[in-house]
Coordinates of C-alpha atoms and ligand atoms in Angstrom, one line a residue:
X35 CA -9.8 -24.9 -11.4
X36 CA -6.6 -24.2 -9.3
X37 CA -6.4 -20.2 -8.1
X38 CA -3.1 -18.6 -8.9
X39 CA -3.4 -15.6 -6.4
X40 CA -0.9 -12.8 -7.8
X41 CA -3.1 -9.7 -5.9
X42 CA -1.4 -10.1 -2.2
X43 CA -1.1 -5.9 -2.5
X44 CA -5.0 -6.4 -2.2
X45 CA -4.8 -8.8 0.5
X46 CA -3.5 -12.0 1.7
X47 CA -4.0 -15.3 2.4
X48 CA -4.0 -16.0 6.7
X49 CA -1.0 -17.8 7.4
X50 CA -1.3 -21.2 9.0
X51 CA 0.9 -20.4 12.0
X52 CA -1.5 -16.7 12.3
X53 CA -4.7 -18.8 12.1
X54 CA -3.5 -21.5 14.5
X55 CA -2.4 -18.2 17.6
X56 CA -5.5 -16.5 16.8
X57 CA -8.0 -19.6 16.6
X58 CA -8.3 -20.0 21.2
X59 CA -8.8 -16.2 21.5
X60 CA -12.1 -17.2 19.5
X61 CA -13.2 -20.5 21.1
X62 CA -11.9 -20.9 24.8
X63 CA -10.7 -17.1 25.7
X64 CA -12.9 -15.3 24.4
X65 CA -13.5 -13.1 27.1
X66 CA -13.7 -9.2 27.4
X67 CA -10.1 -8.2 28.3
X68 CA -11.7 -4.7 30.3
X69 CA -13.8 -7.3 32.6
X70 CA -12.5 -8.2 35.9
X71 CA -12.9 -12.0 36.3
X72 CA -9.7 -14.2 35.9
X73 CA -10.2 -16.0 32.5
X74 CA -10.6 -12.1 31.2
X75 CA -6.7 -11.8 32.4
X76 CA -5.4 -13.9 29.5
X77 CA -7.4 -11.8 27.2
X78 CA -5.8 -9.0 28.2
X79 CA -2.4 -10.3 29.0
X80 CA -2.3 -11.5 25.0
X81 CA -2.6 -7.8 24.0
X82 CA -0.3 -6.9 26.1
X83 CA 2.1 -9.3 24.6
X84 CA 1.1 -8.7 21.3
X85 CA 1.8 -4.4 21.4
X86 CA 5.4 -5.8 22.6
X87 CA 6.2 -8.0 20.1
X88 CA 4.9 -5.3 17.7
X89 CA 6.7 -2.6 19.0
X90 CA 9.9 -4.5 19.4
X91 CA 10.1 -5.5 15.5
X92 CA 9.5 -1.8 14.5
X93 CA 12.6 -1.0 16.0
X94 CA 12.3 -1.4 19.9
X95 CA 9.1 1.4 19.7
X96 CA 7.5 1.5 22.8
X97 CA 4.6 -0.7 23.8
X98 CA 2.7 2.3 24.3
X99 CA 3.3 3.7 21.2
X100 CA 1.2 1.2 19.6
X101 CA -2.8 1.9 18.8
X102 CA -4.8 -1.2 17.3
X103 CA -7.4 -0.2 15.0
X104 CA -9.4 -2.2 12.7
X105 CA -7.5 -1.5 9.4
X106 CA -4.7 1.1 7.8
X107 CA -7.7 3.1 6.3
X108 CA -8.9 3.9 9.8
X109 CA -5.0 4.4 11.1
X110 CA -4.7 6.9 8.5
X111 CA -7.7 8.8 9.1
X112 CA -6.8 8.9 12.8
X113 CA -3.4 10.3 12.1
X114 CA -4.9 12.9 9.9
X115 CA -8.4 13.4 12.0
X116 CA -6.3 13.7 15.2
X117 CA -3.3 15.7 14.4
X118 CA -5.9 17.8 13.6
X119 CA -8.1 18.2 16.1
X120 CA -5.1 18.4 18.1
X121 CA -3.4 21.3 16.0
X122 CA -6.3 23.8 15.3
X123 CA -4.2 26.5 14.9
X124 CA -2.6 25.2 11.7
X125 CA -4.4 24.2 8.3
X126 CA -1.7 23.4 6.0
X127 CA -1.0 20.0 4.7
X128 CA 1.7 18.2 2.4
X129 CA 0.5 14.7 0.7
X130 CA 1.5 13.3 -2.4
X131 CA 0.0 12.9 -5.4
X132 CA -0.1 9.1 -5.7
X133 CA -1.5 7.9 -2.3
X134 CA -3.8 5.6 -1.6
X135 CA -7.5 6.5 -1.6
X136 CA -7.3 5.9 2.7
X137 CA -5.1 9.6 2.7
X138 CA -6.1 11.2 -0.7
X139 CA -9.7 11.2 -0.1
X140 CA -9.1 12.7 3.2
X141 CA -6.9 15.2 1.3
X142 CA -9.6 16.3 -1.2
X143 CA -12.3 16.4 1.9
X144 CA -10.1 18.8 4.0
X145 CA -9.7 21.0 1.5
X146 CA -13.4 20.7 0.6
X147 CA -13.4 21.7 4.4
X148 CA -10.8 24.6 4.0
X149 CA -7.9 23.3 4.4
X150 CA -4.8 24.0 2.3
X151 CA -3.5 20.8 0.9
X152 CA -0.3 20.4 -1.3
X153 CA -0.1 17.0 -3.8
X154 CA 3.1 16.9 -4.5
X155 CA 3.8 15.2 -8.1
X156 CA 5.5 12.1 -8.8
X157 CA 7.8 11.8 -12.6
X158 CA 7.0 9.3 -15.0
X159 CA 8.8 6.5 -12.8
X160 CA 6.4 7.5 -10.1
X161 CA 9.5 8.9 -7.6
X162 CA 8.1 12.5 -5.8
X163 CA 9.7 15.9 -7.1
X164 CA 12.5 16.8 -3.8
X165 CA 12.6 20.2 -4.8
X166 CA 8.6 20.8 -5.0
X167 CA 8.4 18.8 -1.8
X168 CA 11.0 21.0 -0.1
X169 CA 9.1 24.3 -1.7
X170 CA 6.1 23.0 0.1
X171 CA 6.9 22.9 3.6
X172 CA 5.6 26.1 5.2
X173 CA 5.6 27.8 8.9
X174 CA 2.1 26.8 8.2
X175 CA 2.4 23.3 7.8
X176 CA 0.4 21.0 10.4
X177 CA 1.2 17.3 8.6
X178 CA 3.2 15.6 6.0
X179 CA 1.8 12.3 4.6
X180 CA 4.0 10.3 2.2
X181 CA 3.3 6.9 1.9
X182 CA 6.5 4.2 2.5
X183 CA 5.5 2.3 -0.6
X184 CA 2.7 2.5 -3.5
X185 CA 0.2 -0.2 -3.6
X186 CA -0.6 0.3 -7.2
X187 CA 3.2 0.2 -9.1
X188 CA 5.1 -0.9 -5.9
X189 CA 7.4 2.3 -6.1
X190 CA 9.0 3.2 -2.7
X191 CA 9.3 6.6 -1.1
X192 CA 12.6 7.7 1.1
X193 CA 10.7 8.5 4.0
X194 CA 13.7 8.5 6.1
X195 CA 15.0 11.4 4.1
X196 CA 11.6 13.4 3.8
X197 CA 11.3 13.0 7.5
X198 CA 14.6 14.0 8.3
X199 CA 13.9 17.0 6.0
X200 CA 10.5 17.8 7.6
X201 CA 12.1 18.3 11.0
X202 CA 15.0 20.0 10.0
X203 CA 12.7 22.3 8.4
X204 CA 10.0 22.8 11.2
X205 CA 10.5 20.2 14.5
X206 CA 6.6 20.7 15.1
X207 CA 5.2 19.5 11.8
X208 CA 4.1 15.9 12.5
X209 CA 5.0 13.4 9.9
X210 CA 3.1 10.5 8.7
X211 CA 3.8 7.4 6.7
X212 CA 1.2 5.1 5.6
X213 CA 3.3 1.7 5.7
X214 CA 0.8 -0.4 4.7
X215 CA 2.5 -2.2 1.9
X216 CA 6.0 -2.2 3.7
X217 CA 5.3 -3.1 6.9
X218 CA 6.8 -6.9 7.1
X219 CA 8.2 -6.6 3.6
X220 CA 10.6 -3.8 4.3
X221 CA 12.9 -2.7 7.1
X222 CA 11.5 -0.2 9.0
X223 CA 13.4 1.1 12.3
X224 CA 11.7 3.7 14.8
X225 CA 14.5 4.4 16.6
X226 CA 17.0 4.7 14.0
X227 CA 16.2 5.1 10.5
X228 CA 12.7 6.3 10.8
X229 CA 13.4 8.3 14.2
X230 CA 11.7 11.3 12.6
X231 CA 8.6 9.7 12.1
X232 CA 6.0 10.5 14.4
X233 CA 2.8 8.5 13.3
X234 CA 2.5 5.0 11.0
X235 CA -0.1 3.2 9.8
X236 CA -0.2 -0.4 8.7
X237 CA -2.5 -3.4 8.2
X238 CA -3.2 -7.0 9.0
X239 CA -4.3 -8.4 5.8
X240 CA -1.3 -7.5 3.7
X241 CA 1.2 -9.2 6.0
X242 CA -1.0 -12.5 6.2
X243 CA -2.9 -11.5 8.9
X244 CA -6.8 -11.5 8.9
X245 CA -8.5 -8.3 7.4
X246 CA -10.1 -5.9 10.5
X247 CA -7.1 -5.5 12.0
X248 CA -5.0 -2.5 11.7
X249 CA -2.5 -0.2 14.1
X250 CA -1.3 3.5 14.1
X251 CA 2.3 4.1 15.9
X252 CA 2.1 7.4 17.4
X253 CA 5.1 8.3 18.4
X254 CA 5.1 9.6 22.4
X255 CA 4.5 13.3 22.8
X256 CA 2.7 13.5 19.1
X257 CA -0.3 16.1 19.6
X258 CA -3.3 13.4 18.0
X259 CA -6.9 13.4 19.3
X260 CA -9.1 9.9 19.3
X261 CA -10.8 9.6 16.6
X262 CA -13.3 7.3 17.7
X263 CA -15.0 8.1 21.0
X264 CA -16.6 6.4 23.7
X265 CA -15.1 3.6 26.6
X266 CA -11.4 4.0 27.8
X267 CA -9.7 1.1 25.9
X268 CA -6.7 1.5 24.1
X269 CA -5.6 4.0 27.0
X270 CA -8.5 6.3 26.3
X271 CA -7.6 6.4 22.6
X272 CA -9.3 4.5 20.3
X273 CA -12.3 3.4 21.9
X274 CA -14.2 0.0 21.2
X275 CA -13.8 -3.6 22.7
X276 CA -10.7 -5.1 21.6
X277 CA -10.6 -7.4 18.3
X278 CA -8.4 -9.6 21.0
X279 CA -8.0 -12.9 18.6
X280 CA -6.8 -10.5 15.4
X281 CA -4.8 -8.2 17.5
X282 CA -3.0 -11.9 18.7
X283 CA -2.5 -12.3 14.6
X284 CA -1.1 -9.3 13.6
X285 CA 1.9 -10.0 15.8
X286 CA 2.5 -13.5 14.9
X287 CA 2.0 -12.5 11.2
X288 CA 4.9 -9.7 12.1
X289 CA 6.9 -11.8 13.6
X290 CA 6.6 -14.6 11.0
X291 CA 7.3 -11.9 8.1
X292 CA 10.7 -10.6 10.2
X293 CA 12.2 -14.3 11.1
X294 CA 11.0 -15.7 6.9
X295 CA 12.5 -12.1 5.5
X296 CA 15.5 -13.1 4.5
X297 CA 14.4 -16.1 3.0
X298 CA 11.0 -15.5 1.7
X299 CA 12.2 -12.0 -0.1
X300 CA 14.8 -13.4 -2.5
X301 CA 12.6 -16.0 -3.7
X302 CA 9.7 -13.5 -4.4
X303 CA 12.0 -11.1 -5.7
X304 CA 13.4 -13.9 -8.3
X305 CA 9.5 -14.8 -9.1
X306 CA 8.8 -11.0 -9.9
X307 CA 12.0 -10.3 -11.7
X308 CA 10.9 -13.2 -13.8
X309 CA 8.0 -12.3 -14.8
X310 CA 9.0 -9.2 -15.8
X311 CA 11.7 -9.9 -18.2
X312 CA 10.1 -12.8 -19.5
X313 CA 7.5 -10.4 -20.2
X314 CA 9.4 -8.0 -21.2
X315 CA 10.7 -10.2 -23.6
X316 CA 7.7 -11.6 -25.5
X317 CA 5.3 -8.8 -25.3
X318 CA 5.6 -5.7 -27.7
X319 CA 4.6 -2.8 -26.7
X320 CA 4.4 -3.2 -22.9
X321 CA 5.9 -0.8 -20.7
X322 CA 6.6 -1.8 -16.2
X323 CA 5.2 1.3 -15.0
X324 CA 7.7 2.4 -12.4
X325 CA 10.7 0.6 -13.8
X326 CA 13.2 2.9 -13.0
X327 CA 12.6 3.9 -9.4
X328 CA 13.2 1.5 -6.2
X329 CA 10.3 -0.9 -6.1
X330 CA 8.7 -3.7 -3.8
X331 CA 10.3 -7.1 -4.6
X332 CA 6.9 -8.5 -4.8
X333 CA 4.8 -6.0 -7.2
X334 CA 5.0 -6.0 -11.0
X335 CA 3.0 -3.4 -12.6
X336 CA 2.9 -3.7 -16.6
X337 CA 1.4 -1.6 -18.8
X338 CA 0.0 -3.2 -21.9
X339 CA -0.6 -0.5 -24.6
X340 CA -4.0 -0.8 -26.6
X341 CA -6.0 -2.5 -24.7
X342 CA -7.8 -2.6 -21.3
X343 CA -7.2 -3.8 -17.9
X344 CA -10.4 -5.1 -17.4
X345 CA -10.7 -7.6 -20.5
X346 CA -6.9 -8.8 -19.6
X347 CA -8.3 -9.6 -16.4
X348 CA -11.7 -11.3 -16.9
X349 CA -9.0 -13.8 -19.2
X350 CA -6.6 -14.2 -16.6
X351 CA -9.3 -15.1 -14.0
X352 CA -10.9 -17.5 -17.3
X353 CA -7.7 -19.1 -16.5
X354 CA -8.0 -19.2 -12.5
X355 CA -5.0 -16.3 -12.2
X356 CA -5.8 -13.2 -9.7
X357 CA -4.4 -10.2 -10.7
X358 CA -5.5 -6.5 -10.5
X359 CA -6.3 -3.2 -12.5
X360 CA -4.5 -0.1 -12.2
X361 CA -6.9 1.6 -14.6
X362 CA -10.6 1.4 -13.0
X363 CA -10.5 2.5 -9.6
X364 CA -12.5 0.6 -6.2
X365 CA -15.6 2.5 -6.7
X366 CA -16.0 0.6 -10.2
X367 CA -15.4 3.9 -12.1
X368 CA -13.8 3.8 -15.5
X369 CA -11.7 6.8 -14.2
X370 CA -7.9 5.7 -14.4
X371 CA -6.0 4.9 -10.7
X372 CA -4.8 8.4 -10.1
X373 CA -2.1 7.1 -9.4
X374 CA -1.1 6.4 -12.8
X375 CA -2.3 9.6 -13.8
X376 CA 0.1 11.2 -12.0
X377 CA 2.9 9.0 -13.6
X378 CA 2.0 10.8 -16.8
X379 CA 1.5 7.1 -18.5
X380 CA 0.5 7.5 -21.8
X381 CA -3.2 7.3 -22.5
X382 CA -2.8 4.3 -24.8
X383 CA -1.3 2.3 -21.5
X384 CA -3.4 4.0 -18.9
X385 CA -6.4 1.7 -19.2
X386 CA -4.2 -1.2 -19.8
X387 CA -2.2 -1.7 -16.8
X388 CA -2.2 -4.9 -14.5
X389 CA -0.3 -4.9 -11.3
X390 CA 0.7 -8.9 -10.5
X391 CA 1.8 -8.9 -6.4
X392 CA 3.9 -11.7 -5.5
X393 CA 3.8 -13.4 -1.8
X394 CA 5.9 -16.2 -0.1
X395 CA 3.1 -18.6 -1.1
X396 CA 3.6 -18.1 -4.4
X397 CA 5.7 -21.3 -6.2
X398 CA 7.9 -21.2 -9.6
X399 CA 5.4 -23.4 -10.7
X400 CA 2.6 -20.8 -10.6
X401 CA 4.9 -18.0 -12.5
X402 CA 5.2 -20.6 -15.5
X403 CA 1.8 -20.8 -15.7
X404 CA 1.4 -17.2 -15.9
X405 CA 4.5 -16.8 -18.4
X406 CA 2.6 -19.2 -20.8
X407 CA -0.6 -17.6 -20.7
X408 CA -0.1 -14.0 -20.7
X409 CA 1.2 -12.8 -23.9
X410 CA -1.4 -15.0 -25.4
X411 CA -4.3 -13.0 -23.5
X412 CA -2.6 -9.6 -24.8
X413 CA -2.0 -10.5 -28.0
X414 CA -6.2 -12.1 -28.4
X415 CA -7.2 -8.7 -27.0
X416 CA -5.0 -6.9 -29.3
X417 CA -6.1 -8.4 -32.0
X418 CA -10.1 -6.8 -31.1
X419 CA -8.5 -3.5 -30.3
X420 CA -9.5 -0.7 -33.1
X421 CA -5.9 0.3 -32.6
X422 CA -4.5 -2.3 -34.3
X423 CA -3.6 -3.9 -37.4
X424 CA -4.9 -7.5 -37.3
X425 CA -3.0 -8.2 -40.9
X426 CA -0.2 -6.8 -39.9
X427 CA -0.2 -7.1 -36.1
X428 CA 0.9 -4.0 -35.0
X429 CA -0.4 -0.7 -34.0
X430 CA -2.1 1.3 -36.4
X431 CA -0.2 4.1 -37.5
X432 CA -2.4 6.8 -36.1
X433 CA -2.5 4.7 -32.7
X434 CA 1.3 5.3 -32.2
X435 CA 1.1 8.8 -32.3
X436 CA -0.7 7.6 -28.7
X437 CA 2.4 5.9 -27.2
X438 CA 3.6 9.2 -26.0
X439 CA 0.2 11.2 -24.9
X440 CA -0.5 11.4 -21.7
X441 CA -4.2 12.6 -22.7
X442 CA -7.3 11.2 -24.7
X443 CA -6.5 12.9 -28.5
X444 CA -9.2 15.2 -29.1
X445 CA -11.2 13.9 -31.6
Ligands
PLP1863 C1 -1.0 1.8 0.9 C2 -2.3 1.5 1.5 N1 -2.9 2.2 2.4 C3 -4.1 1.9 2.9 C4 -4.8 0.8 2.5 C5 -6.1 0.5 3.2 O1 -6.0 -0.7 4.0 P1 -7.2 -1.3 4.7 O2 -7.9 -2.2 3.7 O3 -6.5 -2.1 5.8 O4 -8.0 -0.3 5.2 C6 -4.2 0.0 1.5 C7 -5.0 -1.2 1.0 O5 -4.9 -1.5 -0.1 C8 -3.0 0.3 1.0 O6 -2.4 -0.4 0.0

């Protein structure tokens, strides 16, 4: 059966180009860059060329301002960890209420730990409350963390203006972004637009790079301790041998997503927009969770009423079509995605929200296929759903009281 992959906000696929500058670094240099002999110089030389290009696309950084890691969820927990470690006389943290699990977790674990953590909410479109964000800041406040785009619905977050805000109110709070989802897909400028940003995270395998590769910019003269401890690589910061070969891909996958941008992002956008009026158009009772705030170009997250994520999946895959669930989080929980949660979506959506994510290997082809065979899989599902009216195919009476409940009805 031919795979229609629509989950790249999961990950993606290696680009050709990526696999072909990574592939020597595996076979014929595959030496230790710390070791002295000559063929270990070419090792080392590629890193050095690789924190370059990366810090020259993110808007001339500095090379040194660049720390590999092995993926966004251990950049993130180095920001937090080390800022920190670094900044023990401080405890008070702004997140938001919709991150991914790679901050949120470390959220509810420092204040397990004592810590005073702020989520700040998000309204129904998923964009944060300014006002409770600005209330939040305090004299006390070590971090900020608000993530440039949600992996979930897409949404995107002004970080230039929350950073700008963050330092206006207090030059020593250290800001974070995770960037994860952005990084390659949207503009992002540390010397300009994002100059208040002290510390982003990102990661290989959503820009077409392999997965165990990840880097932290840490802006110089941001206080943040290593998190991982033991030989002097990475300048004494991140310690472990290099991943040499992946650390090669993550630049070329950069640089490949800044020279295709301007190409590759119309098309996707047109693929997504597509697919959401299309299904807009022939599904009732489906709702794009997010549709009113700015949003990636390449995630579509729809929220089919009265039924469940997981059955609309298992029939899209029946048909070879990747997609994901908002509703049952990574730990196989039936919990809905907290993110949602936080959107307020009704409970008769919650559990029935699929998030399509678009890439440039997508083909129009591909969205066709997935225009034909969608409203049929919601409709089948429908049709087994206690909520509604097989005879008359619609919602039950009693269900559409559910349309606008954010919570379970009490029985
Ligand atoms: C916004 C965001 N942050 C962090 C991560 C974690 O990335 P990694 O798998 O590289 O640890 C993801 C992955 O889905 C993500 O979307």
């Amino acid at each position: 059966m031919t795979i229609i992959y629509m989950d790249n906000n999961a990950t993606t696929r290696v680009a050709p180009e990526v696999f072909e500058a990574l592939t020597p670094f595996l076979t014929e240099e595959y030496y230790n860059p710390s070791s002295m002999y000559d063929p270990a110089h070419g090792p080392a030389e590629a890193i050095t060329a690789a924190r370059k290009t990366i810090a020259k696309l993110l808007g001339k950084a500095r090379p040194d301002e660049i720390l590999f890691t092995s993926c966004a969820t251990e950049s993130n927990n180095t920001a937090i960890f080390g800022a920190i470690a670094a900044n023990q006389e401080r405890r008070h943290i702004v997140i938001t209420g919709v991150e991914h699990p790679a901050i949120f977790a470390v959220g509810e674990e420092l204040q397990r730990r004592g810590f005073e953590i702020d989520f700040i909410p998000v309204d129904t479109d998923g964009q944060l409350d300014r006002v409770e964000f600005v209330h939040a800041l305090r004299n006390d406040t070590l971090l900020v963390s608000v993530m440039h785009a949600n992996n979930e619905t897409g949404v995107i977050y002004p970080v230039e203006e929350l950073s700008r805000i963050t330092k206006e109110t207090d030059p020593s709070i250290i800001f974070h972004t995770d960037a994860t989802q952005t990084v390659g897909k949207l503009p992002i400028d540390l010397r300009n637009s994002f100059q208040h940003v002290d510390l982003l995270s990102f990661s290989g395998h959503k820009l077409h790079a392999p997965k165990g590769i990840g880097a932290l910019y840490i802006r110089r003269g941001t206080r943040c301790r290593p998190f991982l401890l033991g030989g002097h690589q990475e300048d004494g910061r991140r310690a472990g041998t290099e991943n040499v070969a992946f650390i090669v891909a993550l630049a070329k996958a950069l640089e490949l997503a800044v020279e295709r941008h301007d190409e590759d992002e119309p098309r996707v956008r047109a693929m997504r927009d597509r697919l959401e009026s299309e299904f807009e158009a022939k599904i009732p009772y489906l709702e794009v969770n997010g549709k009113n705030a700015a949003r990636l170009s390449n995630t579509l997250n729809v929220a089919c009423h009265f039924i469940e994520g997981e059955g609309i999946l298992f029939q899209l895959s029946a048909h070879g079509i990747c997609a994901s669930s908002g509703s049952a989080c990574t730990s196989g929980s039936l919990e809905p995605s907290h993110v949602l949660r936080a959107m307020h979506i009704p409970f008769s959506a919650i559990h029935g929200s699929v998030r399509f994510s678009l890439s440039r290997y997508n083909t129009d082809a591909e969205v066709d296929k997935v225009i034909e065979v969608f409203p049929g899989i919601v409709d089948s599902l429908r049709r087994l759903s206690p909520y509604w009216d097989t005879k008359k195919n619609e919602p039950r009476p009693e269900a559409m009281e559910m349309l606008t409940q954010s919570e379970m009805p009490s029985a």
